[in-house]
PDB file of C-alpha atoms in Angstrom:
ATOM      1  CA  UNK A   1       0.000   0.000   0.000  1.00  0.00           C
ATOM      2  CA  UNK A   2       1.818   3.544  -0.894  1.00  0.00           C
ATOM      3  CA  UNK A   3       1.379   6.252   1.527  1.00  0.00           C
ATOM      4  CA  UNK A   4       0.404   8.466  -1.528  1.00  0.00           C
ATOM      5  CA  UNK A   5      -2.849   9.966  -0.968  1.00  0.00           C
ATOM      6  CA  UNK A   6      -3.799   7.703   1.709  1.00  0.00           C
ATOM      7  CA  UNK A   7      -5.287  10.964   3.537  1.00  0.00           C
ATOM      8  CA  UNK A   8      -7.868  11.358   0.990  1.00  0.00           C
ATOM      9  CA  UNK A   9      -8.822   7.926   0.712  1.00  0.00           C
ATOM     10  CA  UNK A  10     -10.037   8.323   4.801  1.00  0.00           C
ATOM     11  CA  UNK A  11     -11.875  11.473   4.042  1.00  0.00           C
ATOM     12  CA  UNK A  12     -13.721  10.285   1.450  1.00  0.00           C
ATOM     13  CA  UNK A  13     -14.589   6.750   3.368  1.00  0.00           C
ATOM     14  CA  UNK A  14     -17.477   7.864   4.940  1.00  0.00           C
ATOM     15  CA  UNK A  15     -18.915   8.812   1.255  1.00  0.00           C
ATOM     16  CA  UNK A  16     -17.853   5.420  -0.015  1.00  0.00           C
ATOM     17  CA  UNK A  17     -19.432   3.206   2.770  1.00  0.00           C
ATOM     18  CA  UNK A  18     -23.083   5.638   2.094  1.00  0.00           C
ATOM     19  CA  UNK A  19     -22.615   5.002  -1.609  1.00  0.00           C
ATOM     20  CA  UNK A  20     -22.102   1.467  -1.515  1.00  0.00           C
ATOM     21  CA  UNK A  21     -25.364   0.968   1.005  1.00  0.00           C
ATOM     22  CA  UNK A  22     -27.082   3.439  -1.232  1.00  0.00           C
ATOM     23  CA  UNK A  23     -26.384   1.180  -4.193  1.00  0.00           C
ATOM     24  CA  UNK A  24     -28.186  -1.903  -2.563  1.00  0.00           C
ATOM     25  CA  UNK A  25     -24.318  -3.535  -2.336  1.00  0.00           C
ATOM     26  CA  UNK A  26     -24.923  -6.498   0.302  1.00  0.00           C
ATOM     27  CA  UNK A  27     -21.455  -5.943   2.975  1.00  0.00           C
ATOM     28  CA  UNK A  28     -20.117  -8.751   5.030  1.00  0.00           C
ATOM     29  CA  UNK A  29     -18.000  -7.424   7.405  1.00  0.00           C
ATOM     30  CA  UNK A  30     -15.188  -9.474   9.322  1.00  0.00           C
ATOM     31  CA  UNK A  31     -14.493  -7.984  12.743  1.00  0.00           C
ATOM     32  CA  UNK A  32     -11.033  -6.775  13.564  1.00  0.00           C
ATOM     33  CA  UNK A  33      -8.937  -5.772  16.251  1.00  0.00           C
ATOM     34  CA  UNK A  34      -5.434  -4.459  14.265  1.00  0.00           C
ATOM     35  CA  UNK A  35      -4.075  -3.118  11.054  1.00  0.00           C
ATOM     36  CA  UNK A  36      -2.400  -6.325  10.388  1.00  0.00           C
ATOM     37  CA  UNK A  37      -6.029  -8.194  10.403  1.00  0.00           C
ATOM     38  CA  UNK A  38      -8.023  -5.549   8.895  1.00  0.00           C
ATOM     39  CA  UNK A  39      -5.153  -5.826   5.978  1.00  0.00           C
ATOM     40  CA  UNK A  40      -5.873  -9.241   5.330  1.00  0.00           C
ATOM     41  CA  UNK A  41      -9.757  -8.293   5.163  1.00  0.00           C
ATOM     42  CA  UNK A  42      -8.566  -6.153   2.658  1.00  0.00           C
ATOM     43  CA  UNK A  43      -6.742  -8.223   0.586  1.00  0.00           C
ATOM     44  CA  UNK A  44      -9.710 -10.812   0.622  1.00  0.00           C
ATOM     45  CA  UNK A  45     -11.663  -8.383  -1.461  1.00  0.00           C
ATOM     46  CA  UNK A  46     -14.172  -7.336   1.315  1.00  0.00           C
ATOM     47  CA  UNK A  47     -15.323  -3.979   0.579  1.00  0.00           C
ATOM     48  CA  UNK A  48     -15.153  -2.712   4.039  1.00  0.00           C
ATOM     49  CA  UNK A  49     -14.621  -4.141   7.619  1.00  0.00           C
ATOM     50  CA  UNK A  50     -15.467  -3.407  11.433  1.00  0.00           C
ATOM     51  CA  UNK A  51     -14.013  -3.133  14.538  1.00  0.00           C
ATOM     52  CA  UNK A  52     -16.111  -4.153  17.366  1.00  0.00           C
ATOM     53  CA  UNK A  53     -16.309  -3.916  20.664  1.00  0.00           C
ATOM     54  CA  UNK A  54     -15.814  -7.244  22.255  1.00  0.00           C
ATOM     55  CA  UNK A  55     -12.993  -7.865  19.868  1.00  0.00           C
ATOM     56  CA  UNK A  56     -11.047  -4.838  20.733  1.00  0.00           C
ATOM     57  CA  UNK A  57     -11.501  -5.934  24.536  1.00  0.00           C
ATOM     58  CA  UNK A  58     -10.244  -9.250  24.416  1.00  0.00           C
ATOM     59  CA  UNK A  59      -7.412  -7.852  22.389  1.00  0.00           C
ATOM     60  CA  UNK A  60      -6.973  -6.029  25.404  1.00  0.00           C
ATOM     61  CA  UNK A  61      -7.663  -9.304  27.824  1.00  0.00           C
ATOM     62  CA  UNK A  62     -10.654  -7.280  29.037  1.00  0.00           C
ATOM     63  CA  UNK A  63     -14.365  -7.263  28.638  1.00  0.00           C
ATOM     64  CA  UNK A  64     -15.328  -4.894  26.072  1.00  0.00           C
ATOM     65  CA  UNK A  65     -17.381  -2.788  28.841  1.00  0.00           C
ATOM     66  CA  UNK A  66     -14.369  -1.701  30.326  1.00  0.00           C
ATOM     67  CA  UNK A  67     -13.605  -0.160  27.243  1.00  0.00           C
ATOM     68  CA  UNK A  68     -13.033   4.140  26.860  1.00  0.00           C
ATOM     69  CA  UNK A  69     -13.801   6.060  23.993  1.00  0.00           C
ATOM     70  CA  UNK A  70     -10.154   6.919  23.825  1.00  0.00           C
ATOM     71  CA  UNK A  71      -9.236   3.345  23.811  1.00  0.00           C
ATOM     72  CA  UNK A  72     -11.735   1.950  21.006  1.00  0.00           C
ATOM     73  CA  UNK A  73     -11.450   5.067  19.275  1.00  0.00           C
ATOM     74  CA  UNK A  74      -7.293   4.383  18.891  1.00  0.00           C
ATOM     75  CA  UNK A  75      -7.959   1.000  17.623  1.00  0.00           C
ATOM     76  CA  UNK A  76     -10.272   2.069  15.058  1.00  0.00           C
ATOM     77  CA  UNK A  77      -7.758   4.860  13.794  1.00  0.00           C
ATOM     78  CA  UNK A  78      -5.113   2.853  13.418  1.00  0.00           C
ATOM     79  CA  UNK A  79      -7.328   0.150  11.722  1.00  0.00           C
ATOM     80  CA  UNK A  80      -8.577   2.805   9.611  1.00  0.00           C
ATOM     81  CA  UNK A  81      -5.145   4.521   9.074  1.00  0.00           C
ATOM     82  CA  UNK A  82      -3.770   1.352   7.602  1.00  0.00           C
ATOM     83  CA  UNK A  83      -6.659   0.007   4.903  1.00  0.00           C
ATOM     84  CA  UNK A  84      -8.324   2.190   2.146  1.00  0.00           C
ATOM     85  CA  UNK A  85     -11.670   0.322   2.260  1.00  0.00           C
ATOM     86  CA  UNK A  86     -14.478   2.240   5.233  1.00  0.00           C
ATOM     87  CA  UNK A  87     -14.195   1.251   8.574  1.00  0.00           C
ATOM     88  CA  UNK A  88     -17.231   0.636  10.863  1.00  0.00           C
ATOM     89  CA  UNK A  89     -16.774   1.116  14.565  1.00  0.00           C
ATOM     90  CA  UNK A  90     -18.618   0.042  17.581  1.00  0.00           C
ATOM     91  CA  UNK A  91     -19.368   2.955  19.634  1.00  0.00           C
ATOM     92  CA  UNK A  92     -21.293   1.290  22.424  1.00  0.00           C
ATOM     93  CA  UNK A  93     -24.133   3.158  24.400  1.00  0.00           C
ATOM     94  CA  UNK A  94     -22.051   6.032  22.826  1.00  0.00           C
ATOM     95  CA  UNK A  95     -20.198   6.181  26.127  1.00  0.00           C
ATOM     96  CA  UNK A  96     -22.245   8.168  27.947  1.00  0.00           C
ATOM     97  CA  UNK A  97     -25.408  10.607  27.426  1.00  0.00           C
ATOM     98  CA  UNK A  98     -26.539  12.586  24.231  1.00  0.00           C
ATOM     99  CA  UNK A  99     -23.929  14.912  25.268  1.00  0.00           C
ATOM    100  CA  UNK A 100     -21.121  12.581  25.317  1.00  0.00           C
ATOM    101  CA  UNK A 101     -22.453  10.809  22.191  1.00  0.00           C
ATOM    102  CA  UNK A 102     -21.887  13.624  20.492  1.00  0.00           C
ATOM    103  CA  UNK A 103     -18.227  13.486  21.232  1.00  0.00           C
ATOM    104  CA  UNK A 104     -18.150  10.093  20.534  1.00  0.00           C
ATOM    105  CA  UNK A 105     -19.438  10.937  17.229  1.00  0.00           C
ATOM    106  CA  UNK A 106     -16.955  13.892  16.458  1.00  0.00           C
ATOM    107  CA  UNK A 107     -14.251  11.624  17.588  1.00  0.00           C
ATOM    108  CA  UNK A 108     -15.282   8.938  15.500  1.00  0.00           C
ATOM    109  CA  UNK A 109     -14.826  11.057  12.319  1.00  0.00           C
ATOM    110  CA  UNK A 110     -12.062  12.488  12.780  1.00  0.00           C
ATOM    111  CA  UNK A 111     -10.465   9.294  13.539  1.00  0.00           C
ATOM    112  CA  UNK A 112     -11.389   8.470   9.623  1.00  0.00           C
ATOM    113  CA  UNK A 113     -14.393   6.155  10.317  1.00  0.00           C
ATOM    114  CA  UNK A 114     -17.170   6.155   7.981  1.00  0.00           C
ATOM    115  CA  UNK A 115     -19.899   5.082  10.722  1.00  0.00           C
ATOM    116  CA  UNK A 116     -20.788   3.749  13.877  1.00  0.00           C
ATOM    117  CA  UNK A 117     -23.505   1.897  15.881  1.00  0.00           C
ATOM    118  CA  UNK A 118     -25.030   3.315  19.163  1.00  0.00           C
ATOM    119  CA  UNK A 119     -26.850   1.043  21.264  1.00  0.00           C
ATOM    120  CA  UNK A 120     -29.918   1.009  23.862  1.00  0.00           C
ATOM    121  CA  UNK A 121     -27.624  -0.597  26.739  1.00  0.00           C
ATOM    122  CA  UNK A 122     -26.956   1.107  30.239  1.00  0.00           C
ATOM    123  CA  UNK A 123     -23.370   3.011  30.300  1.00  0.00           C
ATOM    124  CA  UNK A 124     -21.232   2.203  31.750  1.00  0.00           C
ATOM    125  CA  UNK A 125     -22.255  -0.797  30.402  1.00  0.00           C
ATOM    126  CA  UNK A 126     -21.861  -3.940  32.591  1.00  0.00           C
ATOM    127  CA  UNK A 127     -19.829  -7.738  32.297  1.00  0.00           C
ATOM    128  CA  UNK A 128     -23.276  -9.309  32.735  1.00  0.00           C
ATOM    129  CA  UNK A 129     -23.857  -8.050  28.995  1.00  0.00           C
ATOM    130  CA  UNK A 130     -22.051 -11.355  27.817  1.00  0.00           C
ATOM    131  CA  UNK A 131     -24.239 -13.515  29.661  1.00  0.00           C
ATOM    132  CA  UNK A 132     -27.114 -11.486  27.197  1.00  0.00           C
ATOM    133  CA  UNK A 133     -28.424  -9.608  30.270  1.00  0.00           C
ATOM    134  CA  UNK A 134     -30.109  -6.561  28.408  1.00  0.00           C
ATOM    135  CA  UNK A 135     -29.897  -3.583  30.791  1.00  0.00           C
ATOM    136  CA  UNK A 136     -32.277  -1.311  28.386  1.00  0.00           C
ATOM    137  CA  UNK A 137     -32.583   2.609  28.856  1.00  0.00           C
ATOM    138  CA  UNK A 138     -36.260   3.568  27.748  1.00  0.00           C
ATOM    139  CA  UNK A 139     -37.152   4.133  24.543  1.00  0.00           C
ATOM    140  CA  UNK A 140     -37.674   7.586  25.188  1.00  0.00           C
ATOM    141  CA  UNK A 141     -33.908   8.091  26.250  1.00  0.00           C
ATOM    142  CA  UNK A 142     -32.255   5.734  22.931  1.00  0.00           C
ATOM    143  CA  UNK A 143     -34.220   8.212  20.488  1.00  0.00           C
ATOM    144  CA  UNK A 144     -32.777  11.196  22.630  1.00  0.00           C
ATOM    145  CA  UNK A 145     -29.375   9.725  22.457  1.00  0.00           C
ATOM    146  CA  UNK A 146     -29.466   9.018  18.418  1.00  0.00           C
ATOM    147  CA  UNK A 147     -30.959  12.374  17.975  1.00  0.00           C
ATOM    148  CA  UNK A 148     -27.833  14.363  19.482  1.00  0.00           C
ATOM    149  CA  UNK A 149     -25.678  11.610  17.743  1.00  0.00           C
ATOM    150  CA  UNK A 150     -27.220  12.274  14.315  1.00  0.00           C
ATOM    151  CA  UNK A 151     -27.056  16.088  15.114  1.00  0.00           C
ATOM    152  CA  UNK A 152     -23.264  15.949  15.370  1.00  0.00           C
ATOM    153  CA  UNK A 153     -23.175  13.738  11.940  1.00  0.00           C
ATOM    154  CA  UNK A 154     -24.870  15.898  10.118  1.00  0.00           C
ATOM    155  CA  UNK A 155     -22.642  19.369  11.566  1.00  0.00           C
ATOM    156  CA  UNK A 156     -19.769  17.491  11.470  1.00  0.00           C
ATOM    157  CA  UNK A 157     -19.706  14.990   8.151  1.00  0.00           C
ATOM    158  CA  UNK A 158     -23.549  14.505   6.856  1.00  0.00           C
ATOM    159  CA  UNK A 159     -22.066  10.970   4.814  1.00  0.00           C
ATOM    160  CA  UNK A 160     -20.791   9.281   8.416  1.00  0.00           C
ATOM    161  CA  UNK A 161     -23.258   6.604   9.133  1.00  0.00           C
ATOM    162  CA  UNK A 162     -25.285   6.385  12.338  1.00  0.00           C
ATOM    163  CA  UNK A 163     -26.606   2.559  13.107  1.00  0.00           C
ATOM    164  CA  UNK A 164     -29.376   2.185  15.689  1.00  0.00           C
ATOM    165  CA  UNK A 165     -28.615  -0.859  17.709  1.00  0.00           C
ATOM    166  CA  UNK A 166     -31.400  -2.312  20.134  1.00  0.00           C
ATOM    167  CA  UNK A 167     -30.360  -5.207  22.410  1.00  0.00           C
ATOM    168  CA  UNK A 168     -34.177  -5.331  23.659  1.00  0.00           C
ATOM    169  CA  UNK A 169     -35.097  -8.051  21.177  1.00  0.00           C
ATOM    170  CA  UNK A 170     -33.542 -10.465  23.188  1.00  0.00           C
ATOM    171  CA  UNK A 171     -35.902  -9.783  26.415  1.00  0.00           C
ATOM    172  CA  UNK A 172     -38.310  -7.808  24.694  1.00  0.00           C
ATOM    173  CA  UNK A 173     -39.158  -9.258  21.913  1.00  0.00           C
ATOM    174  CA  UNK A 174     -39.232  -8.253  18.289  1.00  0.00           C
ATOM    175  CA  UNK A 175     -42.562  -6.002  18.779  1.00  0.00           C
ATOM    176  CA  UNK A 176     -40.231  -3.862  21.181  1.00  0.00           C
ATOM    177  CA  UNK A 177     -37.267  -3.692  19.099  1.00  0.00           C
ATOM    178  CA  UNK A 178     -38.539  -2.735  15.938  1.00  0.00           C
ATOM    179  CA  UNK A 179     -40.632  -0.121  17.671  1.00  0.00           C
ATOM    180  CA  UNK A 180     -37.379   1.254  19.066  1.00  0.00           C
ATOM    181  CA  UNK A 181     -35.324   0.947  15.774  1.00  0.00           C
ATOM    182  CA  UNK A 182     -38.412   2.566  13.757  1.00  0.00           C
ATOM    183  CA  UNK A 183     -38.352   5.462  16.461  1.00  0.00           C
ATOM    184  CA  UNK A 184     -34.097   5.790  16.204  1.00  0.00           C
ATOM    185  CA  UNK A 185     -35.216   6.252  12.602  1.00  0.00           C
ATOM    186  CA  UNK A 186     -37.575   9.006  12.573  1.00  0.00           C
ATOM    187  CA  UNK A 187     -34.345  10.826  14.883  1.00  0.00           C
ATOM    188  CA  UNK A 188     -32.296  10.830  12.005  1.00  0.00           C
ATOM    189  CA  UNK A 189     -30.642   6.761  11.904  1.00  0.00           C
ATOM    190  CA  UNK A 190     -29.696   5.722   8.722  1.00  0.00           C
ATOM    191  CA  UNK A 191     -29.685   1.527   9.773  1.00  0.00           C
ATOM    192  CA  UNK A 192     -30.862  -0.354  12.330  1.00  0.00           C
ATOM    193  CA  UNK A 193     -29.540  -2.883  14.176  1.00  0.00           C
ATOM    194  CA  UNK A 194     -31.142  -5.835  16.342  1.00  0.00           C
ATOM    195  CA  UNK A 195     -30.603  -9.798  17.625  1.00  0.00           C
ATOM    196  CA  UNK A 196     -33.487 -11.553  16.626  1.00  0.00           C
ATOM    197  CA  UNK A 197     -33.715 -14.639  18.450  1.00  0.00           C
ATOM    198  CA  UNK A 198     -35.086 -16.964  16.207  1.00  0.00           C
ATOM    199  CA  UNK A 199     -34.709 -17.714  12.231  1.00  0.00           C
ATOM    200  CA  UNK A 200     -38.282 -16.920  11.914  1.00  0.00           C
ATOM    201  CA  UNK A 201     -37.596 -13.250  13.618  1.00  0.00           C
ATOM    202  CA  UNK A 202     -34.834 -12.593  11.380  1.00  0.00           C
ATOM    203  CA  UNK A 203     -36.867 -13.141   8.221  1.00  0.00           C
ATOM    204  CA  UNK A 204     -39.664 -10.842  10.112  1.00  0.00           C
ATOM    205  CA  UNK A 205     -37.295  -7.756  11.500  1.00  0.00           C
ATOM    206  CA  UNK A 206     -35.998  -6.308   8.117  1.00  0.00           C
ATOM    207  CA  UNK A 207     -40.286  -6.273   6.855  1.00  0.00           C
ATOM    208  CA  UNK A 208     -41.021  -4.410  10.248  1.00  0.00           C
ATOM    209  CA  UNK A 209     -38.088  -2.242  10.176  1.00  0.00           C
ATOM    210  CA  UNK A 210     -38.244   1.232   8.423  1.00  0.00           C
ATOM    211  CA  UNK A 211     -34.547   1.555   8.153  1.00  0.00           C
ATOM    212  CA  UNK A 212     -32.171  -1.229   6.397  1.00  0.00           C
ATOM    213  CA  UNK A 213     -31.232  -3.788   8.734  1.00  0.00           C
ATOM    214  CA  UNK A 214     -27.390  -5.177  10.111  1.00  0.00           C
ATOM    215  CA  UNK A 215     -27.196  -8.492  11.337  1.00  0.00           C
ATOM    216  CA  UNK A 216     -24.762  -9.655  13.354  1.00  0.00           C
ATOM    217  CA  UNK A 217     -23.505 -12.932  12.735  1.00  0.00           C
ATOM    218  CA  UNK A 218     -22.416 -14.146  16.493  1.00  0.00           C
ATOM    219  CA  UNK A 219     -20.400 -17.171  15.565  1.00  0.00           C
ATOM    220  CA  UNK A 220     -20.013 -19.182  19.217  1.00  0.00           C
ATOM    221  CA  UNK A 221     -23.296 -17.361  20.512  1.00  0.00           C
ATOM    222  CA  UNK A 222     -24.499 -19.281  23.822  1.00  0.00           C
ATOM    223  CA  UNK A 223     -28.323 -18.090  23.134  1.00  0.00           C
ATOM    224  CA  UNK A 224     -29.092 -19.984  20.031  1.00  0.00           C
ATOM    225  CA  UNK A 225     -29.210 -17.503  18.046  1.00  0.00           C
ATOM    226  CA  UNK A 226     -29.169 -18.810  14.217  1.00  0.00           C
ATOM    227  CA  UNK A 227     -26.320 -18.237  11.322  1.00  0.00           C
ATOM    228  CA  UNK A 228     -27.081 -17.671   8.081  1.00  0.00           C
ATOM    229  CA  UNK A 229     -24.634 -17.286   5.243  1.00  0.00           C
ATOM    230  CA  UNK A 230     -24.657 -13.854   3.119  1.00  0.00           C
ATOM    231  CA  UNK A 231     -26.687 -14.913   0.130  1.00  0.00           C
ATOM    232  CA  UNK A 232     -29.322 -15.738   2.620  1.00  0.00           C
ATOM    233  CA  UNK A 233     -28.984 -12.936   4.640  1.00  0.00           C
ATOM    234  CA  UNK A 234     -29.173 -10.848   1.345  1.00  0.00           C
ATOM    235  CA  UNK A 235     -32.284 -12.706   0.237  1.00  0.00           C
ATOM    236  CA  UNK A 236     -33.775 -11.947   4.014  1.00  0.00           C
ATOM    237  CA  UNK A 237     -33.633  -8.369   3.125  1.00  0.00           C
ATOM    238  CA  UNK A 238     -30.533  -7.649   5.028  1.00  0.00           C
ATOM    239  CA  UNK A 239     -28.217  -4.589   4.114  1.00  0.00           C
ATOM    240  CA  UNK A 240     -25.380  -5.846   6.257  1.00  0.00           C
ATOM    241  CA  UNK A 241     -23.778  -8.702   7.997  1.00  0.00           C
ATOM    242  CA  UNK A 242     -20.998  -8.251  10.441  1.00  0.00           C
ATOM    243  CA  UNK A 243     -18.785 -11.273  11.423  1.00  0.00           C
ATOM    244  CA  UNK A 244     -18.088 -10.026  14.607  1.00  0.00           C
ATOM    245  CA  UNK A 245     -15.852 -12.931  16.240  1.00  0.00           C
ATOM    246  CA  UNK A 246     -14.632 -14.939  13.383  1.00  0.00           C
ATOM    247  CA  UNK A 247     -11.366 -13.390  13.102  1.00  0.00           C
ATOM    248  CA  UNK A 248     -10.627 -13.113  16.679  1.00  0.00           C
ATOM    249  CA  UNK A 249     -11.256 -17.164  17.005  1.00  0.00           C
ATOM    250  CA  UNK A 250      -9.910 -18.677  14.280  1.00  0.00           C
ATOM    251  CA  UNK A 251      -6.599 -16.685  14.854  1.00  0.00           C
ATOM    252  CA  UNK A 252      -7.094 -17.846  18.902  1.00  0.00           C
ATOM    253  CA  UNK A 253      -7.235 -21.331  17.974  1.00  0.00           C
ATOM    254  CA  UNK A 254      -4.570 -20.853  15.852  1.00  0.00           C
ATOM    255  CA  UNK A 255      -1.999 -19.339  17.735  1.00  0.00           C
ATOM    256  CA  UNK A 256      -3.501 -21.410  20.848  1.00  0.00           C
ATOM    257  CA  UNK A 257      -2.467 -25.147  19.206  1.00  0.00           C
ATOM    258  CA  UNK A 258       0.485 -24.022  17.876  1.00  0.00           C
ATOM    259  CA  UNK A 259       1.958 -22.907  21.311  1.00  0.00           C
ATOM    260  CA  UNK A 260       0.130 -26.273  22.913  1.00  0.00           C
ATOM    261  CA  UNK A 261       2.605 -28.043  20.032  1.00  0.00           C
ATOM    262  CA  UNK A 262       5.805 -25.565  20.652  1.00  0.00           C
ATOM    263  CA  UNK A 263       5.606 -26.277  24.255  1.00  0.00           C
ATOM    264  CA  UNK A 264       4.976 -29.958  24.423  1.00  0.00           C
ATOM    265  CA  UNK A 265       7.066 -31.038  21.673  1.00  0.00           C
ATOM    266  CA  UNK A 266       9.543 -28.419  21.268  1.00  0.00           C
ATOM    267  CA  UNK A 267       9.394 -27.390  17.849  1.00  0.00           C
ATOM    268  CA  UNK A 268       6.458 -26.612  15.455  1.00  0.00           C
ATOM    269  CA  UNK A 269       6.145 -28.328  12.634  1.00  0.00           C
ATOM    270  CA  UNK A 270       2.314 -27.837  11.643  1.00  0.00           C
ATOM    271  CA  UNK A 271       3.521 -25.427   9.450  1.00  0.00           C
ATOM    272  CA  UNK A 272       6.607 -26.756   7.651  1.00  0.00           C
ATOM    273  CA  UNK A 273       9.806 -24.550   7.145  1.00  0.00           C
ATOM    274  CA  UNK A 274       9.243 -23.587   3.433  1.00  0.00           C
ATOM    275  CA  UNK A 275       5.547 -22.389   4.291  1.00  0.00           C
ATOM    276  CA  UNK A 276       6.852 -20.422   7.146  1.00  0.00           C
ATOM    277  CA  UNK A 277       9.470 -18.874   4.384  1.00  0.00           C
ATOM    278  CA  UNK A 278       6.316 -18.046   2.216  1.00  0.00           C
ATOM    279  CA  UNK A 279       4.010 -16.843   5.163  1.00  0.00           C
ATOM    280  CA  UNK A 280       6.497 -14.617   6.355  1.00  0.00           C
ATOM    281  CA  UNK A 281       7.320 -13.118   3.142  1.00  0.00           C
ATOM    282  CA  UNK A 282       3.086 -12.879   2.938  1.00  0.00           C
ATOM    283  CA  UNK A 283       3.087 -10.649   6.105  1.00  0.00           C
ATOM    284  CA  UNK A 284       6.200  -8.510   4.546  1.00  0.00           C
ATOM    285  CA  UNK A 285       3.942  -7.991   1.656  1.00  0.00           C
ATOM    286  CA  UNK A 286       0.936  -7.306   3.373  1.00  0.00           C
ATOM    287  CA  UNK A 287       3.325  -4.313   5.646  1.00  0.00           C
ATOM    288  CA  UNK A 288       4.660  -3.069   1.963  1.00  0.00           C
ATOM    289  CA  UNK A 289       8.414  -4.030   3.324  1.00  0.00           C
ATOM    290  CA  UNK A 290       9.512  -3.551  -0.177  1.00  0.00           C
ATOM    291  CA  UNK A 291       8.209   0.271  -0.017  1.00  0.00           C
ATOM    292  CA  UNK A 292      10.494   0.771   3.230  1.00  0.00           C
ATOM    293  CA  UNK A 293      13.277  -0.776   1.431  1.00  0.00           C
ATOM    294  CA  UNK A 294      12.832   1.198  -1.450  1.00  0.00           C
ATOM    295  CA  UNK A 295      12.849   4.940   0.933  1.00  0.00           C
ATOM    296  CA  UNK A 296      15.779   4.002   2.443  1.00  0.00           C
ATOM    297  CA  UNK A 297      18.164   2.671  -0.071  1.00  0.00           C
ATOM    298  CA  UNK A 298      17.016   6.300  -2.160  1.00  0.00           C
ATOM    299  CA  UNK A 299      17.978   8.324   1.223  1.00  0.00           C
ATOM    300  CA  UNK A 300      19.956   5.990   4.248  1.00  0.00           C
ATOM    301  CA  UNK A 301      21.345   2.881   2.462  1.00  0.00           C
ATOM    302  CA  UNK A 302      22.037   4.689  -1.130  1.00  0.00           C
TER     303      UNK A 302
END
């Protein structure tokens, strides 16, 4: 990737990301928590890619509640900083009230993210959130807080996207949640969010819904909440799908058995010398080496 212009690719990202949902393009999202992995979503061909919240807190070894704005806000710049595709962001309860949601907003952009989702949860948000406790604010209060969050994307960058996430399906029901993301919508949201808890309420939500739907594709989910693959969550209706622990585990389990091997055996040989030659050179690629090599041996190494 050459550093050439890579400024204007950011400001223009959250124009890209609107354009491509304007267009009807269906986006699958993979979930990161670095530039190196949101890289390799690049390279893949995804048109975009998130970072979430309870990815960037385990990257941390924490639960993604005990998150700050600074912190998640960081990890989405330098995510952001490093790929030319958009970069969604989860923003939480927007870390706070409308008030602070507006900062979280204005943060946000400037970081160079093209959109964010802002939930119905308590904040601070608790650890019982994991065990799909919903600790709702009233409906009343979510609208309030996407209001003052839309109000600083439209004075700020009118293209950045605003997601309305309710967690209220889960308790709630479907009835509830869709009342709440039609409401978020009528403030000023340009997607909605929610979990439906059965296949049959995810084929329902996006025909109740006002706003396009994002579905979040929980794989490991102790609820039973379903997976579907993209084509059928295009089919459904859906606008987006975000992967939002795939990465995260498969690179776990990964770097898990390989240390289980390294440490029983004393070498690794899963991976056999030659690959490790052509993965390595892989990640050199994927960090442009060759562009470093080529600055220095024009200034330092000439």
């Amino acid at each position: 990737m050459s550093f050439v212009g890579k400024a204007e690719v950011i400001m223009k990202n959250t124009e890209t990301l609107r354009n491509l949902i304007n267009s009807g393009t269906f986006l699958h999202l993979p979930s990161v928590y670095d530039p190196l992995s949101a890289r390799q979503v690049e390279q893949a061909g995804f048109e975009a890619t998130y970072v979430g919240g309870y990815v960037s807190g385990a990257s941390k070894a924490i639960s993604e509640p005990l998150l700050t704005l600074t912190e998640q806000v960081n990890i989405a710049s330098e995510v952001a900083n490093s790929v030319s595709i958009p970069v969604l962001a989860d923003a939480g309860a927007g870390f706070g009230e409308p008030l602070h949601s507006m900062r979280t907003v204005r943060e946000f952009i400037r970081a160079g993210i093209a959109g964010i989702h802002i939930e119905d949860q308590f904040f601070p948000k608790r650890a019982h959130y994991h065990k799909y406790q919903v600790h709702a604010i009233s409906t009343a209060d979510f609208v309030t807080k996407i209001e003052y969050s839309c109000r600083a994307r439209d004075e700020t960058d009118p293209n950045f996207l605003i997601i309305a996430r309710s967690d209220t399906c889960r308790e709630m029901g479907l009835k509830e949640a869709s009342h709440r993301i039609n409401s978020a919508a009528e403030a000023g949201a340009d997607l909605g969010l929610i979990f439906p808890r059965t296949a049959q309420e995810t084929k329902e939500a996006p025909k109740v819904c006002n706003i396009p739907l994002v579905y979040v594709q929980s794989r490991g989910n102790r609820d039973g909440r379903p997976l579907f693959s993209r084509q059928e969550l295009q089919e459904l209706g859906y606008a987006m799908c975000i992967d939002a622990q795939v990465v995260i585990a498969a690179a776990f389990v990964a770097q898990r058995d390989m240390l289980r091997e390294l440490r029983q055996t004393g070498d690794y040989k899963t991976i056999t010398a030659q690959q490790m030659v052509d993965v390595r050179q892989e990640i050199e690629d994927i960090i442009d080496l060759d562009n470093y090599y080529e600055i220095e041996a024009a200034t330092v190494e000439s």
